[in-house]
Short mmCIF file of C-alpha atoms and ligand atoms in Angstrom, two decimals:
data_model
loop_
_atom_site.label_atom_id
_atom_site.label_comp_id
_atom_site.label_asym_id
_atom_site.label_seq_id
_atom_site.Cartn_x
_atom_site.Cartn_y
_atom_site.Cartn_z
CA UNK Y 917 77.73 111.86 58.05
CA UNK Y 918 76.22 114.63 60.18
CA UNK Y 919 74.60 114.67 63.62
CA UNK Y 920 70.91 115.56 63.26
CA UNK Y 921 69.61 115.05 66.81
CA UNK Y 922 70.84 114.73 70.40
CA UNK Y 923 67.97 113.42 72.51
CA UNK Y 924 68.58 113.30 76.28
CA UNK Y 925 66.75 110.80 78.46
CA UNK Y 926 66.58 109.64 82.08
CA UNK Y 927 65.78 106.06 83.11
CA UNK Y 928 65.05 105.03 86.70
CA UNK Y 929 65.54 101.29 87.10
CA UNK Y 930 64.64 99.44 90.35
CA UNK Y 931 67.49 97.08 91.26
CA UNK Y 932 65.17 94.59 92.98
CA UNK Y 933 66.66 94.94 96.45
CA UNK Y 934 68.11 97.45 98.91
CA UNK Y 935 71.89 97.70 99.30
CA UNK Y 936 74.16 99.88 101.42
CA UNK Y 937 77.83 100.72 101.69
CA UNK Y 938 79.44 103.20 104.06
CA UNK Y 939 77.87 106.22 102.35
CA UNK Y 940 75.38 105.03 99.71
CA UNK Y 941 71.90 103.51 99.88
CA UNK Y 942 70.49 102.21 96.62
CA UNK Y 943 67.07 100.87 95.60
CA UNK Y 944 66.76 102.48 92.18
CA UNK Y 945 69.52 103.16 89.69
CA UNK Y 946 69.49 106.33 87.57
CA UNK Y 947 70.60 106.31 83.95
CA UNK Y 948 70.70 109.81 82.46
CA UNK Y 949 72.00 109.71 78.90
CA UNK Y 950 71.30 110.49 75.27
CA UNK Y 951 70.59 109.05 71.87
CA UNK Y 952 72.56 110.73 69.05
CA UNK Y 953 71.09 110.42 65.54
CA UNK Y 954 72.59 111.11 62.11
CA UNK Y 955 71.50 111.90 58.56
CA UNK Y 956 72.64 108.39 57.52
CA UNK Y 957 70.33 106.62 59.96
CA UNK Y 958 73.11 105.38 62.25
CA UNK Y 959 72.58 106.21 65.93
CA UNK Y 960 74.44 105.83 69.20
CA UNK Y 961 73.41 105.53 72.85
CA UNK Y 962 75.43 106.70 75.84
CA UNK Y 963 74.62 107.15 79.49
CA UNK Y 964 76.09 107.68 82.92
CA UNK Y 965 74.91 106.38 86.29
CA UNK Y 966 73.49 108.04 89.39
CA UNK Y 967 71.61 107.38 92.59
CA UNK Y 968 68.96 109.69 91.10
CA UNK Y 969 70.55 112.87 92.51
CA UNK Y 970 71.79 115.05 89.65
CA UNK Y 971 69.81 113.27 86.93
CA UNK Y 972 67.87 116.35 85.92
CA UNK Y 973 71.01 118.49 85.89
CA UNK Y 974 72.92 116.02 83.69
CA UNK Y 975 69.93 115.88 81.35
CA UNK Y 976 69.88 119.69 81.17
CA UNK Y 977 73.62 119.95 80.44
CA UNK Y 978 73.30 117.51 77.53
CA UNK Y 979 70.26 119.36 76.17
CA UNK Y 980 71.39 122.96 76.69
CA UNK Y 981 75.20 122.90 76.53
CA UNK Y 982 76.36 119.93 74.44
CA UNK Y 983 73.56 119.31 71.93
CA UNK Y 984 73.99 122.76 70.31
CA UNK Y 985 77.74 122.04 69.93
CA UNK Y 986 77.15 118.64 68.34
CA UNK Y 987 74.32 119.34 65.86
CA UNK Y 988 75.54 119.39 62.26
CA UNK Y 989 78.98 117.96 63.15
CA UNK Y 990 80.73 114.81 61.87
CA UNK Y 991 80.18 112.18 64.64
CA UNK Y 992 83.31 110.24 63.66
CA UNK Y 993 85.57 113.07 64.93
CA UNK Y 994 85.27 112.03 68.56
CA UNK Y 995 88.43 113.85 69.71
CA UNK Y 996 87.39 117.12 68.10
CA UNK Y 997 83.88 116.87 69.52
CA UNK Y 998 85.20 116.03 72.98
CA UNK Y 999 87.25 119.23 72.98
CA UNK Y 1000 84.37 121.23 71.53
CA UNK Y 1001 82.03 120.08 74.33
CA UNK Y 1002 84.66 120.55 77.02
CA UNK Y 1003 85.37 124.12 75.89
CA UNK Y 1004 81.72 125.01 75.36
CA UNK Y 1005 79.95 127.75 77.30
CA UNK Y 1006 79.54 125.54 80.38
CA UNK Y 1007 83.29 125.13 80.86
CA UNK Y 1008 83.34 128.14 83.19
CA UNK Y 1009 81.19 126.31 85.73
CA UNK Y 1010 81.97 122.70 84.85
CA UNK Y 1011 84.90 120.31 84.39
CA UNK Y 1012 83.83 117.80 87.07
CA UNK Y 1013 80.73 116.09 88.43
CA UNK Y 1014 77.57 116.92 86.49
CA UNK Y 1015 79.28 118.30 83.38
CA UNK Y 1016 81.88 115.50 83.22
CA UNK Y 1017 79.13 112.89 83.57
CA UNK Y 1018 77.01 114.58 80.89
CA UNK Y 1019 80.04 114.67 78.63
CA UNK Y 1020 80.68 110.99 79.40
CA UNK Y 1021 77.20 110.11 78.15
CA UNK Y 1022 77.73 112.12 74.97
CA UNK Y 1023 81.18 110.67 74.25
CA UNK Y 1024 79.99 107.09 74.86
CA UNK Y 1025 77.07 107.68 72.48
CA UNK Y 1026 79.49 108.96 69.83
CA UNK Y 1027 81.76 105.91 70.19
CA UNK Y 1028 78.76 103.57 70.08
CA UNK Y 1029 77.64 105.38 66.92
CA UNK Y 1030 81.13 105.23 65.36
CA UNK Y 1031 81.49 101.51 66.10
CA UNK Y 1032 78.04 100.81 64.66
CA UNK Y 1033 78.85 102.88 61.56
CA UNK Y 1034 82.05 100.87 61.02
CA UNK Y 1035 80.32 97.54 61.73
CA UNK Y 1036 82.60 96.65 64.65
CA UNK Y 1037 82.09 95.95 68.34
CA UNK Y 1038 83.77 98.78 70.24
CA UNK Y 1039 86.45 96.53 71.77
CA UNK Y 1040 87.65 95.57 68.28
CA UNK Y 1041 87.57 99.16 67.06
CA UNK Y 1042 89.78 100.19 70.02
CA UNK Y 1043 92.41 97.55 69.32
CA UNK Y 1044 90.90 94.29 70.54
CA UNK Y 1045 93.59 93.32 73.01
CA UNK Y 1046 91.55 90.29 74.20
CA UNK Y 1047 88.08 88.86 73.61
CA UNK Y 1048 87.24 87.94 77.21
CA UNK Y 1049 87.77 89.64 80.58
CA UNK Y 1050 87.80 88.12 84.04
CA UNK Y 1051 85.56 89.80 86.61
CA UNK Y 1052 85.30 90.08 90.36
CA UNK Y 1053 81.87 90.27 91.96
CA UNK Y 1054 80.76 92.96 94.44
CA UNK Y 1055 77.10 92.03 94.70
CA UNK Y 1056 77.38 89.89 97.84
CA UNK Y 1057 79.56 92.08 100.03
CA UNK Y 1058 77.23 94.90 101.09
CA UNK Y 1059 77.60 96.60 104.43
CA UNK Y 1060 73.93 96.17 105.37
CA UNK Y 1061 74.24 92.36 105.36
CA UNK Y 1062 74.65 90.50 108.63
CA UNK Y 1063 77.89 88.53 108.94
CA UNK Y 1064 76.01 85.27 108.30
CA UNK Y 1065 74.28 86.68 105.23
CA UNK Y 1066 77.56 88.20 103.97
CA UNK Y 1067 79.28 84.82 104.19
CA UNK Y 1068 76.31 83.08 102.54
CA UNK Y 1069 76.20 85.53 99.62
CA UNK Y 1070 79.98 85.61 99.06
CA UNK Y 1071 80.02 81.81 99.26
CA UNK Y 1072 77.29 81.63 96.59
CA UNK Y 1073 79.39 83.81 94.27
CA UNK Y 1074 82.41 81.55 94.76
CA UNK Y 1075 80.23 78.54 93.98
CA UNK Y 1076 78.97 80.27 90.82
CA UNK Y 1077 82.54 80.45 89.56
CA UNK Y 1078 83.97 83.77 90.70
CA UNK Y 1079 87.43 83.54 92.28
CA UNK Y 1080 87.49 87.19 93.31
CA UNK Y 1081 84.90 89.05 95.39
CA UNK Y 1082 84.67 92.41 97.11
CA UNK Y 1083 83.16 93.33 100.45
CA UNK Y 1084 82.34 96.74 101.85
CA UNK Y 1085 84.00 98.18 104.94
CA UNK Y 1086 83.56 101.54 106.66
CA UNK Y 1087 81.25 100.46 109.50
CA UNK Y 1088 80.57 103.08 112.20
CA UNK Y 1089 82.97 101.11 114.43
CA UNK Y 1090 86.06 100.10 112.39
CA UNK Y 1091 86.55 97.07 114.69
CA UNK Y 1092 83.40 95.62 113.13
CA UNK Y 1093 85.09 95.78 109.71
CA UNK Y 1094 88.04 93.74 110.93
CA UNK Y 1095 85.68 91.22 112.52
CA UNK Y 1096 83.65 90.87 109.30
CA UNK Y 1097 86.78 90.32 107.19
CA UNK Y 1098 88.12 87.81 109.71
CA UNK Y 1099 84.81 85.92 109.70
CA UNK Y 1100 84.79 85.73 105.89
CA UNK Y 1101 88.33 84.36 105.75
CA UNK Y 1102 87.77 81.92 108.62
CA UNK Y 1103 84.65 80.50 107.00
CA UNK Y 1104 85.41 80.68 103.28
CA UNK Y 1105 89.20 80.30 103.40
CA UNK Y 1106 91.96 81.88 101.35
CA UNK Y 1107 91.39 80.27 97.95
CA UNK Y 1108 90.03 83.43 96.36
CA UNK Y 1109 90.91 87.12 96.00
CA UNK Y 1110 89.19 89.39 98.52
CA UNK Y 1111 88.98 93.14 98.02
CA UNK Y 1112 87.62 95.67 100.54
CA UNK Y 1113 86.01 99.04 99.74
CA UNK Y 1114 85.54 101.88 102.27
CA UNK Y 1115 83.78 104.26 99.82
CA UNK Y 1116 85.80 107.29 101.04
CA UNK Y 1117 84.46 107.23 104.61
CA UNK Y 1118 87.72 107.21 106.58
CA UNK Y 1119 90.08 110.00 107.55
CA UNK Y 1120 93.80 109.33 107.31
CA UNK Y 1121 94.16 108.42 110.99
CA UNK Y 1122 91.38 105.83 110.84
CA UNK Y 1123 92.68 104.35 107.60
CA UNK Y 1124 96.20 104.08 108.99
CA UNK Y 1125 94.82 102.29 112.04
CA UNK Y 1126 92.49 99.87 110.23
CA UNK Y 1127 94.58 98.93 107.18
CA UNK Y 1128 97.38 97.16 109.07
CA UNK Y 1129 94.76 95.18 111.01
CA UNK Y 1130 93.37 93.89 107.70
CA UNK Y 1131 96.79 92.81 106.42
CA UNK Y 1132 96.73 89.26 107.91
CA UNK Y 1133 93.66 88.46 105.77
CA UNK Y 1134 95.38 88.73 102.35
CA UNK Y 1135 93.45 91.66 100.98
CA UNK Y 1136 94.00 92.19 97.24
CA UNK Y 1137 93.31 95.90 97.51
CA UNK Y 1138 91.84 98.55 99.79
CA UNK Y 1139 89.50 100.72 97.72
CA UNK Y 1140 88.67 104.40 98.20
CA UNK Y 1141 89.77 104.62 101.83
CA UNK Y 1142 89.84 108.45 101.76
CA UNK Y 1143 88.42 111.50 100.01
CA UNK Y 1144 88.97 110.85 96.29
CA UNK Y 1145 90.97 113.98 95.41
CA UNK Y 1146 93.47 113.76 98.26
CA UNK Y 1147 96.71 112.56 96.64
CA UNK Y 1148 98.97 113.28 99.61
CA UNK Y 1149 96.91 111.37 102.18
CA UNK Y 1150 96.68 108.33 99.91
CA UNK Y 1151 100.47 108.42 99.46
CA UNK Y 1152 100.97 108.56 103.23
CA UNK Y 1153 98.50 105.73 103.76
CA UNK Y 1154 100.19 103.59 101.11
CA UNK Y 1155 103.50 104.07 102.94
CA UNK Y 1156 101.93 102.71 106.12
CA UNK Y 1157 100.29 99.54 104.75
CA UNK Y 1158 101.31 96.76 102.40
CA UNK Y 1159 97.73 96.40 101.13
CA UNK Y 1160 97.68 98.00 97.64
CA UNK Y 1161 95.36 100.98 97.26
CA UNK Y 1162 92.67 101.16 94.57
CA UNK Y 1163 90.85 104.34 93.57
CA UNK Y 1164 89.63 106.39 90.66
CA UNK Y 1165 85.90 105.86 90.26
CA UNK Y 1166 85.31 109.44 91.44
CA UNK Y 1167 88.14 111.14 89.53
CA UNK Y 1168 87.07 113.51 86.77
CA UNK Y 1169 90.38 114.51 85.16
CA UNK Y 1170 93.05 112.31 83.49
CA UNK Y 1171 95.87 114.44 84.90
CA UNK Y 1172 94.75 113.55 88.43
CA UNK Y 1173 95.64 109.90 87.69
CA UNK Y 1174 99.09 111.03 86.63
CA UNK Y 1175 99.55 112.71 90.02
CA UNK Y 1176 98.29 109.69 92.00
CA UNK Y 1177 100.60 107.36 90.06
CA UNK Y 1178 103.63 109.65 90.42
CA UNK Y 1179 102.99 109.89 94.18
CA UNK Y 1180 102.85 106.07 94.50
CA UNK Y 1181 99.35 106.61 95.91
CA UNK Y 1182 97.49 104.07 93.76
CA UNK Y 1183 98.19 100.54 92.51
CA UNK Y 1184 94.81 99.76 90.96
CA UNK Y 1185 93.39 102.50 88.75
CA UNK Y 1186 89.59 102.35 88.71
CA UNK Y 1187 88.96 104.94 86.03
CA UNK Y 1188 85.25 105.06 85.22
CA UNK Y 1189 84.25 105.83 81.64
CA UNK Y 1190 80.90 107.27 82.79
CA UNK Y 1191 82.60 109.87 85.00
CA UNK Y 1192 85.98 110.69 83.46
CA UNK Y 1193 84.33 112.08 80.31
CA UNK Y 1194 83.75 108.98 78.22
CA UNK Y 1195 85.73 106.55 76.09
CA UNK Y 1196 88.14 109.22 74.82
CA UNK Y 1197 89.78 110.16 78.15
CA UNK Y 1198 89.34 106.60 79.52
CA UNK Y 1199 91.71 105.29 76.87
CA UNK Y 1200 94.18 108.07 77.71
CA UNK Y 1201 94.18 107.07 81.39
CA UNK Y 1202 94.53 103.36 80.52
CA UNK Y 1203 97.55 104.15 78.35
CA UNK Y 1204 99.04 106.27 81.13
CA UNK Y 1205 98.56 103.49 83.67
CA UNK Y 1206 100.05 100.96 81.24
CA UNK Y 1207 103.17 103.10 80.86
CA UNK Y 1208 103.64 102.97 84.64
CA UNK Y 1209 102.81 99.26 84.93
CA UNK Y 1210 99.76 100.05 87.07
CA UNK Y 1211 96.64 97.86 86.75
CA UNK Y 1212 93.35 99.26 85.46
CA UNK Y 1213 90.19 97.70 86.92
CA UNK Y 1214 87.10 99.64 85.84
CA UNK Y 1215 83.80 99.96 87.62
CA UNK Y 1216 80.94 97.54 87.15
CA UNK Y 1217 80.00 96.16 83.82
CA UNK Y 1218 76.23 96.09 83.66
CA UNK Y 1219 75.29 99.57 84.75
CA UNK Y 1220 78.25 100.72 82.67
CA UNK Y 1221 77.90 98.57 79.58
CA UNK Y 1222 80.86 100.06 77.80
CA UNK Y 1223 83.41 98.93 80.43
CA UNK Y 1224 83.83 95.32 79.21
CA UNK Y 1225 84.67 96.74 75.78
CA UNK Y 1226 87.28 99.08 77.24
CA UNK Y 1227 88.85 96.45 79.50
CA UNK Y 1228 89.05 94.09 76.51
CA UNK Y 1229 90.70 96.82 74.44
CA UNK Y 1230 93.38 97.76 76.95
CA UNK Y 1231 96.47 95.72 77.86
CA UNK Y 1232 96.46 97.45 81.28
CA UNK Y 1233 93.04 96.03 82.25
CA UNK Y 1234 93.07 92.38 83.29
CA UNK Y 1235 89.85 92.46 85.31
CA UNK Y 1236 86.53 94.26 85.67
CA UNK Y 1237 83.93 94.61 88.42
CA UNK Y 1238 80.67 92.69 88.08
CA UNK Y 1239 77.28 93.76 89.50
CA UNK Y 1240 74.31 92.56 87.47
CA UNK Y 1241 71.34 94.76 88.24
CA UNK Y 1242 70.18 96.02 84.86
CA UNK Y 1243 70.00 92.88 82.80
CA UNK Y 1244 66.58 93.63 81.29
CA UNK Y 1245 67.43 97.19 80.21
CA UNK Y 1246 69.67 96.52 77.24
CA UNK Y 1247 69.18 94.89 73.85
CA UNK Y 1248 72.34 92.79 74.09
CA UNK Y 1249 72.53 90.10 76.77
CA UNK Y 1250 75.83 89.86 78.64
CA UNK Y 1251 77.66 86.56 78.23
CA UNK Y 1252 79.38 85.63 81.52
CA UNK Y 1253 80.75 82.15 82.19
CA UNK Y 1254 82.23 81.29 85.58
CA UNK Y 1255 82.90 84.99 86.20
CA UNK Y 1256 84.46 85.66 82.79
CA UNK Y 1257 82.93 88.16 80.35
CA UNK Y 1258 82.92 87.04 76.73
CA UNK Y 1259 82.83 90.05 74.46
CA UNK Y 1260 80.06 90.56 71.94
CA UNK Y 1261 80.59 90.64 68.17
CA UNK Y 1262 77.60 92.95 67.71
CA UNK Y 1263 78.63 96.36 66.28
CA UNK Y 1264 78.63 99.17 68.85
CA UNK Y 1265 79.22 99.57 72.58
CA UNK Y 1266 76.40 97.27 73.83
CA UNK Y 1267 74.55 100.35 75.13
CA UNK Y 1268 71.39 100.09 73.02
CA UNK Y 1269 68.29 100.16 75.25
CA UNK Y 1270 65.32 97.83 74.66
CA UNK Y 1271 62.23 99.81 73.58
CA UNK Y 1272 60.25 98.05 76.34
CA UNK Y 1273 62.79 99.30 78.91
CA UNK Y 1274 62.50 102.85 77.58
CA UNK Y 1275 58.74 102.65 77.90
CA UNK Y 1276 58.89 101.20 81.39
CA UNK Y 1277 61.70 103.13 83.06
CA UNK Y 1278 61.85 106.48 81.27
CA UNK Y 1279 61.09 109.46 83.51
CA UNK Y 1280 62.37 112.21 81.16
MG1 MG G 1849 83.98 101.36 94.94
#
């Protein structure tokens, strides 16, 4: 089998509301990606996710740097093609951000293609550790919600069957964060797991001050308290709080996870397949985390369709994040019961886009 076409695309999908965390404001979700076609008629779809910034650049990297490397090659040799893309002409200026996200889209498309060619859902192809994955829900914990609305939305998620939810912190005044967490626990109780996510907004001094004040509220993890590359500061913070740290959604190199783990600076590895460079390095990081008995909890499962497959494949991943904003984009419906994802038996990575969604949301 040979690759005959690499067709980049960009979709802009309205999420149907406006949400905020400490640094991000989202109304429309960007999906730059590609369709890879072969001489045997099998194809694969991969994409990454943006807040629209960088979409055009990711599209250009796929078109100008990676497509020429891939054309004519055997799509089943995912490792060889990963290296070939990584060491292509753009390596000099790449290795993180735009290039890593473009490479993620390409690698996911190749794995989708390979799984379809072999007639297997991706989670089975990668080892099939389990056929269902528990999720926690983030889509009720936004920072732009009033305390009353926050409690109402988190309560609705608990009623719908989730027993783990996340809320955002990182308010301009950190005392407001403590008050919001206290209000949630006072009203909704302690019968569920509660995670908090600062989205990188704090400096070390602020994080060291706020984290101990959150400890009485049984926080499962504190996510991205600091700048995502700063191993030392995370290690120092972890020494000063008993709340486990979670991070990794903005890390672009597998070796960085090694350094965080060795520094005891992370307890929940949130490696994101759409940023780390695709399925190939994601599985490396999951194996690394497993060797150190560190949990893997990947980013959300609707915007990043491939994550349920990866969590199901890996013994290190017991849980996945759930935010359901893009339900009408993809061919395959997600099956979620009481917060648990049931994996599909359809061959591929569940990334195929409905033709109607392409027609409606495609901007390039
Ligand atoms: Mg996060």
